mmCIF file of C-alpha atoms in Angstrom:
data_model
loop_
_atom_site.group_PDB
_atom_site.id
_atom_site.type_symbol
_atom_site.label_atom_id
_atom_site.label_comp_id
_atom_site.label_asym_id
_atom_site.label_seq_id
_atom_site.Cartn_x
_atom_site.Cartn_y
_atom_site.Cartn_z
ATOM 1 C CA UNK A 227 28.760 76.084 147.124
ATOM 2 C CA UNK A 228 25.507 75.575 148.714
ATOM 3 C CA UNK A 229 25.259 74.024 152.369
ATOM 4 C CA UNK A 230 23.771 70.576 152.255
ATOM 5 C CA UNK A 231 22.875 67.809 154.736
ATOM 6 C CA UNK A 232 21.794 64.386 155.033
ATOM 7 C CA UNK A 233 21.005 61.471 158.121
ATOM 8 C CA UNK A 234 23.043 58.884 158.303
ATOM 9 C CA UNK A 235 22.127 56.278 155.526
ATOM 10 C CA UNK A 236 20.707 58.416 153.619
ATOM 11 C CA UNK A 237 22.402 59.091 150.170
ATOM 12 C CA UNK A 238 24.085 62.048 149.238
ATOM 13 C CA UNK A 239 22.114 65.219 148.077
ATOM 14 C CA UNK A 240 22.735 66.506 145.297
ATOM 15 C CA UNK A 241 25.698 69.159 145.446
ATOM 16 C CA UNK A 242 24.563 72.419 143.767
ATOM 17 C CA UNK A 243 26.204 75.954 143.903
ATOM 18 C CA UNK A 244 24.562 79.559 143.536
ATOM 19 C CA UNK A 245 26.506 82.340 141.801
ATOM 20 C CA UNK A 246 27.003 85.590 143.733
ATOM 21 C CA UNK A 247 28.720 88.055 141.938
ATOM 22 C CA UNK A 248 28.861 88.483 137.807
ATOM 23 C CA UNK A 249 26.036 86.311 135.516
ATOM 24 C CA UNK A 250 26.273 84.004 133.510
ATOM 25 C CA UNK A 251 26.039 84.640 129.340
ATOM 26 C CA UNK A 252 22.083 83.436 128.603
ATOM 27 C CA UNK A 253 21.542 80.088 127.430
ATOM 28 C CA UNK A 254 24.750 79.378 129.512
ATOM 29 C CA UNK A 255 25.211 76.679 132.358
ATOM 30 C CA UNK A 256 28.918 76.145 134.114
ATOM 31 C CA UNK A 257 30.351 72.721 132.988
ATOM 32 C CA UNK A 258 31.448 70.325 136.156
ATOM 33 C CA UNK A 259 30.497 68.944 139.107
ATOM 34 C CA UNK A 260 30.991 70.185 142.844
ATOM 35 C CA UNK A 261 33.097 67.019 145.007
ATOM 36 C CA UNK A 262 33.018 66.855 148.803
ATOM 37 C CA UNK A 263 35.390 64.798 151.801
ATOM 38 C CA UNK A 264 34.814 61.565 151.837
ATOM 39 C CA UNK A 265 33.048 59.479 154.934
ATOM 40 C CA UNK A 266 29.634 58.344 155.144
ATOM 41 C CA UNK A 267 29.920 58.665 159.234
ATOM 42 C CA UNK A 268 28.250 61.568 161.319
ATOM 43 C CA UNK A 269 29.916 64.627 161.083
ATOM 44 C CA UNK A 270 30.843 67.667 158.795
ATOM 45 C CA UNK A 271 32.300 67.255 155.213
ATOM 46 C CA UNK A 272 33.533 70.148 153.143
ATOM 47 C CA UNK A 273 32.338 70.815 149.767
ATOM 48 C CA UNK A 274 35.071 71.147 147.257
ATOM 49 C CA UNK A 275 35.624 72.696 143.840
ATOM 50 C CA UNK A 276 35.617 69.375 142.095
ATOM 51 C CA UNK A 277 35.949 69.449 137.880
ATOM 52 C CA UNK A 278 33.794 72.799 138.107
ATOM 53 C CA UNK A 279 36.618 75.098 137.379
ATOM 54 C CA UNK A 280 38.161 77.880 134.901
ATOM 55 C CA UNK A 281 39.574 74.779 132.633
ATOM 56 C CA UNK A 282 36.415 73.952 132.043
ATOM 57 C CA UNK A 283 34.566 77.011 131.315
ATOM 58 C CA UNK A 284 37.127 78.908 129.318
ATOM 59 C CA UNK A 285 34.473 81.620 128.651
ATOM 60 C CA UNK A 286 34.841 82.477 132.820
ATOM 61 C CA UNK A 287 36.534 83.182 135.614
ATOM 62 C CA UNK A 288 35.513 81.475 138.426
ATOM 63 C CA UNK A 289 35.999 82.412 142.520
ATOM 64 C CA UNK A 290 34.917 79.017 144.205
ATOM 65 C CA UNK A 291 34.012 79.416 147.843
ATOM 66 C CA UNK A 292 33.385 76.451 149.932
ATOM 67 C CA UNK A 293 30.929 75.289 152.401
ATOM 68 C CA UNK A 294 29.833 72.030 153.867
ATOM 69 C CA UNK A 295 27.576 68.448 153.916
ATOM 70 C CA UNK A 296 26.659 67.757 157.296
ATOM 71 C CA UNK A 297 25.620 64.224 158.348
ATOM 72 C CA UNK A 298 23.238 64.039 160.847
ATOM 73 C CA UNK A 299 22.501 61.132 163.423
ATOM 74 C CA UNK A 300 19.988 58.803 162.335
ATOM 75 C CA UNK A 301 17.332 57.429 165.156
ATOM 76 C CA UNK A 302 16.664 53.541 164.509
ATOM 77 C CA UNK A 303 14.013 52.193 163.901
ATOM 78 C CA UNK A 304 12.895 49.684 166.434
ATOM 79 C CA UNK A 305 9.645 47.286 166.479
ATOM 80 C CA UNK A 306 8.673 45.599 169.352
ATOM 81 C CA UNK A 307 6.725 42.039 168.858
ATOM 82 C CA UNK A 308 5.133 40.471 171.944
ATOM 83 C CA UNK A 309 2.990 36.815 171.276
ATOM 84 C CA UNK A 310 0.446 36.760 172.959
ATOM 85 C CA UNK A 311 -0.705 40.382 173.357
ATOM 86 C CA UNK A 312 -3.433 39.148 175.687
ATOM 87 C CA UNK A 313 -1.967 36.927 178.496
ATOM 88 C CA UNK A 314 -2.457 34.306 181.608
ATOM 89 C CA UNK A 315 -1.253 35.259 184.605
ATOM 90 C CA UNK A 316 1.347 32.676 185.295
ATOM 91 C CA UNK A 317 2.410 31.944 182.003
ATOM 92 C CA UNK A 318 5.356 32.731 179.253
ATOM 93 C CA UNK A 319 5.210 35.868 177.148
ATOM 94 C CA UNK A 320 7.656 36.038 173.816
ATOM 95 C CA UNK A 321 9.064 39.102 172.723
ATOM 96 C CA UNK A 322 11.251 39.933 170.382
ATOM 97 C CA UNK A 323 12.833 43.036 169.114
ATOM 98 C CA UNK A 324 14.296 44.484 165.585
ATOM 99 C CA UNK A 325 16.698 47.624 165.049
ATOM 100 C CA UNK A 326 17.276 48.818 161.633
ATOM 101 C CA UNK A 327 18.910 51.903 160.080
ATOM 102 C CA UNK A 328 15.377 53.562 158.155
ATOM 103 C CA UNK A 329 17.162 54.425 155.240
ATOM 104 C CA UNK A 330 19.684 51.665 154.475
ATOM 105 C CA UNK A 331 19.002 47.728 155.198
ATOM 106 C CA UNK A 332 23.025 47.278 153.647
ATOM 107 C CA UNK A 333 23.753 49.219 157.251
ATOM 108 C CA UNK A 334 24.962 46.453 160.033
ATOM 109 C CA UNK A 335 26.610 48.416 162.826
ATOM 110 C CA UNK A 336 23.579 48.941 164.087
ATOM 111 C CA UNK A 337 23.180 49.899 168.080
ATOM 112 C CA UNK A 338 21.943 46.904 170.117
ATOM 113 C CA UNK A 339 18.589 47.187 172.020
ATOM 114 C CA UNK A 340 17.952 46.532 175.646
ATOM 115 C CA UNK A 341 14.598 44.908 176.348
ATOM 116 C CA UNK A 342 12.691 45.809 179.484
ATOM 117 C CA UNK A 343 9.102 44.608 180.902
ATOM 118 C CA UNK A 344 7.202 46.592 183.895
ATOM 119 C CA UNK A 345 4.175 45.141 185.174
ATOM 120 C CA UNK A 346 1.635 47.935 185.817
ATOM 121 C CA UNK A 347 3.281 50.366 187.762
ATOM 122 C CA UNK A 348 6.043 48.538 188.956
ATOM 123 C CA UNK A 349 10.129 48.268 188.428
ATOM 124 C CA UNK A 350 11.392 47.802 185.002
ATOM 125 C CA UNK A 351 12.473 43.951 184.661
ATOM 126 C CA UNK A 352 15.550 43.378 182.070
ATOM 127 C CA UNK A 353 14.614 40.535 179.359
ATOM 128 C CA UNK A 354 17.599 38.767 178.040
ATOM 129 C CA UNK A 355 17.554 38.262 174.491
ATOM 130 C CA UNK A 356 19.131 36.281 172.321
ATOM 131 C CA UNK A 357 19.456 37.794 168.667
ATOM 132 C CA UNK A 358 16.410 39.608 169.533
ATOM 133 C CA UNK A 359 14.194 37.099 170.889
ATOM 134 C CA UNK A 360 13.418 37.302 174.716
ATOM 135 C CA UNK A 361 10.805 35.462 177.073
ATOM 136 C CA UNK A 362 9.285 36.192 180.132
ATOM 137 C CA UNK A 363 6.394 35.098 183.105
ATOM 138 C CA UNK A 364 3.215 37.162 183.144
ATOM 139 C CA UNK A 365 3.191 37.060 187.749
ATOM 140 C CA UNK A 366 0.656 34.878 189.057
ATOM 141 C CA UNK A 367 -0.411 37.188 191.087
ATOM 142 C CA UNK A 368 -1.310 39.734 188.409
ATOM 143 C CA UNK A 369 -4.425 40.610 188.282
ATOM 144 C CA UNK A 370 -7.410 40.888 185.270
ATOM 145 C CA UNK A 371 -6.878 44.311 183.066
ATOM 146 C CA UNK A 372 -3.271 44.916 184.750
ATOM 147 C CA UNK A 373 -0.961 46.202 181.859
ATOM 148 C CA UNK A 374 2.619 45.124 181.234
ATOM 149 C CA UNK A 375 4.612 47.580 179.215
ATOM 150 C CA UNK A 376 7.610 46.214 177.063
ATOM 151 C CA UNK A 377 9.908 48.652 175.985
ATOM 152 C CA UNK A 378 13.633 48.524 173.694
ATOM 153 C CA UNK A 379 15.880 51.167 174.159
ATOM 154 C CA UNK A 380 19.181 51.787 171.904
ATOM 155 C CA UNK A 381 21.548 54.280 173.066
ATOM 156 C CA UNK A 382 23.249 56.809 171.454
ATOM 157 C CA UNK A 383 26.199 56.317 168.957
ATOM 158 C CA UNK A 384 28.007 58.535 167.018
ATOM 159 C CA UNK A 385 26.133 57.381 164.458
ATOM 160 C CA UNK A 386 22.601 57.164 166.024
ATOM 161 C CA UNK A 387 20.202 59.217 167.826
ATOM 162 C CA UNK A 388 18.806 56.867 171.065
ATOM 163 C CA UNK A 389 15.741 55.565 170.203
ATOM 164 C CA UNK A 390 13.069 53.502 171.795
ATOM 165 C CA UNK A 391 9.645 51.811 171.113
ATOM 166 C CA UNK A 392 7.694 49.663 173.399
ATOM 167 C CA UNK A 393 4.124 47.372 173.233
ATOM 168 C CA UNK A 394 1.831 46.502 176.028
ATOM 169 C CA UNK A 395 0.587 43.138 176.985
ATOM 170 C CA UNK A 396 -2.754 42.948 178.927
ATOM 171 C CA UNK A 397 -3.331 40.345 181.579
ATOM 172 C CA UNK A 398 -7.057 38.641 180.621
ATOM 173 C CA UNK A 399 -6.944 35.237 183.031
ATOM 174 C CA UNK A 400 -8.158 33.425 181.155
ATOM 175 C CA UNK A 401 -8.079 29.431 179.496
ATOM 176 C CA UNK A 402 -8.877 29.012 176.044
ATOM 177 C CA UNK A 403 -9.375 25.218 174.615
ATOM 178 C CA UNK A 404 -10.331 24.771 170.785
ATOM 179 C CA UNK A 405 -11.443 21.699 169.691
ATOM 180 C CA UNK A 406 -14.393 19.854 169.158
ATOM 181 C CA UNK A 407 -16.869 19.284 171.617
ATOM 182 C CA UNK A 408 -17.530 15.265 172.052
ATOM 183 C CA UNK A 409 -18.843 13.108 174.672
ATOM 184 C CA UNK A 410 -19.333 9.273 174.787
ATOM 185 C CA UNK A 411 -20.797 7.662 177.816
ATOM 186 C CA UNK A 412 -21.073 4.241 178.376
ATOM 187 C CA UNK A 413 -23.243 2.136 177.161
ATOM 188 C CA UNK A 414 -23.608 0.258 180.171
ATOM 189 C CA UNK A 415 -23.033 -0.082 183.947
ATOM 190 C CA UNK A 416 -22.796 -1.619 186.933
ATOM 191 C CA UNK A 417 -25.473 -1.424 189.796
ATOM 192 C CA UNK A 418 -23.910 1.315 192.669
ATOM 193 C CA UNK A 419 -20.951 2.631 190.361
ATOM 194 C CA UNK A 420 -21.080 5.201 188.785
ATOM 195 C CA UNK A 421 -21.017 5.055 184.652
ATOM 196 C CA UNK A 422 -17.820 5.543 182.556
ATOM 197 C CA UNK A 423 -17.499 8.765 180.507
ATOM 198 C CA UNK A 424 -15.020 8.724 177.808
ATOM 199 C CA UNK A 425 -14.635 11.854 175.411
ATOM 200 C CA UNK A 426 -12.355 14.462 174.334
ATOM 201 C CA UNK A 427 -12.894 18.245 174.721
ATOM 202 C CA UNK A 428 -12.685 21.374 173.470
ATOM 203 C CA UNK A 429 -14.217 24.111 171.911
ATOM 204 C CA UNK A 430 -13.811 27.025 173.801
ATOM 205 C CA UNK A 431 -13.958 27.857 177.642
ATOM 206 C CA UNK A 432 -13.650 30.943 179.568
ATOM 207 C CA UNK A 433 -12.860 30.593 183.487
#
């Protein structure tokens, strides 16, 4: 039997064999198919004779030797999501984080992230989350161009590789309003005060 591997998800490879020793008559294929342990977990499987055997091929005599499937650890795929990706010092910044297996979505013991926020180059923060939703404050006293790095981490299973991925939010400072711009002044007014101004705003502002 030939040595075969896979990552974990993946399906099986086909199991094929190679003859060594003797031929086979021309024209000729051997009738059966190759079996292997069962478990889909990380870990070495061997390869087994299966229906591929003298019974079956009356015209041979066949010498089976073995060998193995390996399955390899599989490294998640994460995606980070932040909303905004340009911020205001001051104010909330929504993150949220997905883990899947990259070859199977039918997968669900998948490893469980840790979610982490550093403001330029300061300490790693830990963002709770909340099936993979987390919030946090951009600092007040951050200033204009400072970058916050969010990063996930999953550790290492038996099953998976540790993995991380990570997005960057960039402190801008500054207020947006959208809206139309309209102003109304009175019409009106009395002598030493000052005239009413009615309206609503927006547009947009920078400051």
């Amino acid at each position: 039997a030939d040595a075969q591997s896979k990552n974990y998800g993946q399906s099986d490879p086909e199991l094929t064999y190679t003859v060594t020793s003797g031929s086979l008559i021309s024209g000729e294929t051997l009738v059966g198919k190759l079996t292997r342990d069962a478990s889909e977990d990380a870990g070495s499987y061997a390869i087994r004779q299966g229906t591929l055997t003298d019974s079956n091929n009356p015209n041979y005599r066949i010498t089976f030797v073995g060998n193995d499937l390996t399955i390899f650890s599989t490294a998640p795929e994460i995606t980070v999501t932040v909303d905004p990706s340009g911020q205001v010092a001051g104010q909330p910044v929504h993150a949220s984080v997905t883990v899947k297996n990259p070859y199977s979505s039918a997968l669900t013991d998948l490893p469980s992230p840790t979610l982490t926020y550093t403001v330029g180059n300061g300490r790693a923060q830990t963002v709770a989350l909340s099936n993979g939703n987390g919030s946090f404050i951009v600092p007040e006293g951050a200033s204009v161009g400072t970058e916050i790095h969010v990063s996930a981490v999953t550790e290492g299973t038996g099953n998976y590789k540790r993995s991380t991925a990570s997005a960057t939010v960039t402190v801008i400072d500054k207020i947006r309003v959208d809206d139309a711009v309209r102003v109304q002044t009175s019409a009106s007014f009395v002598y030493g005060e000052a005239p009413a101004v009615k309206g609503s705003f927006s547009g947009k502002t920078e400051g």
